[in-house]
Amino acid sequence: MSAPALDSLDLNKLVALEALLRHQSVSAAARELGLTQPTLSQLLAQVRLVFDDPLLVRTGNRMVATSRAAALRGPLADAITSVRRLGQEAVFVPGSAVARLRVACTDFVAGLVMPAVVRRLRAEAPGLHVELQNWGARRAETLATDELDLGIGTGSRPLSGIYQRKLFTDEFVCIADKNNRAAHRNWTPAGFASLPHAQLSVKGVGTGAVDAALAEQGLSRTVAVSLPHFWLAADFILGTDLVLTVPRRLCAALTARSPGLKHVPLPLCVQGFTATLLWHERRHHDPAHRWLRDGIVEAAQRV
């Protein structure tokens, strides 16, 4: 048998041959495959030419396999089974799964959402290793590489090949030390702008939503401290004259932990944000990846 002859064997012919050898009956194999007997007889004639062997020969009222066909039966059945498995969705068993998944997010989201996710991991899927990374200056495009599996960002624009799923929305409020006299006044936008500010920024530099809102009114502020770490913010505000604009959820957590902090309403409208789960299409159907995504969404819905 020459290699060129094998090129004429497509998957349909191999499936038909496997059924014929298993049943040793054209009519029974045709019923299983949903084909007519003439069609299957035609396929049998074609594979006979490829293997240069009759494969099935009639003996009385039945067909029997030739020696060549008998030798083909086992390997052919194994090959068809393997091919069929390619079309089956992988079964994901959390308790026995072993994988490493990298998730990039701000420490605000990490502290808000991920502890509940890790508790579920340890209870249901202890073999999944989740590596948390700082979102920082990362871009969603990083998800197309092997460096990152999931990202949680804000204000993410639609990108080709990137899936997005909304986690939660939040708005901004202000916090200050309770002993800060300015925290007990009714601020005007101009009065708010004149105060010394701390600023939260995942990049550590640059302007943000507060600056944009002030600029709309022809105002600007003086930033005394820029912080990339949300959950450490209270340590920089307590005992100082600084004010800090934070997400409402972070404000609730910080003021609960630090009684010395005071929540102060903002005197102007600052655009809120949406936290969005991001992943690349290359991981969309990965069962472990999907399980983790669902766990993150469930945890975010409870914050």
XYZ file of C-alpha atoms in Angstrom, residues 23 67 89 109 111 153 156 158 161 169 179 185 215 224 226 243-244 252 255 259 286:
21
model
C -20.809 -5.517 12.368
C -6.883 -11.423 7.820
C -16.116 18.762 26.005
C -10.615 44.521 43.689
C -9.208 42.767 48.673
C -10.113 46.480 34.853
C -12.214 48.847 29.391
C -14.098 46.736 23.439
C -10.722 38.749 20.826
C -20.372 49.393 39.448
C -10.130 65.706 63.411
C -17.589 71.976 56.491
C -11.642 70.649 35.045
C 0.251 66.055 47.947
C -0.157 59.706 45.114
C -8.676 64.348 51.851
C -8.972 61.316 49.609
C -17.297 51.589 53.822
C -14.221 53.634 57.875
C -13.032 54.755 63.420
C -11.051 26.194 29.092
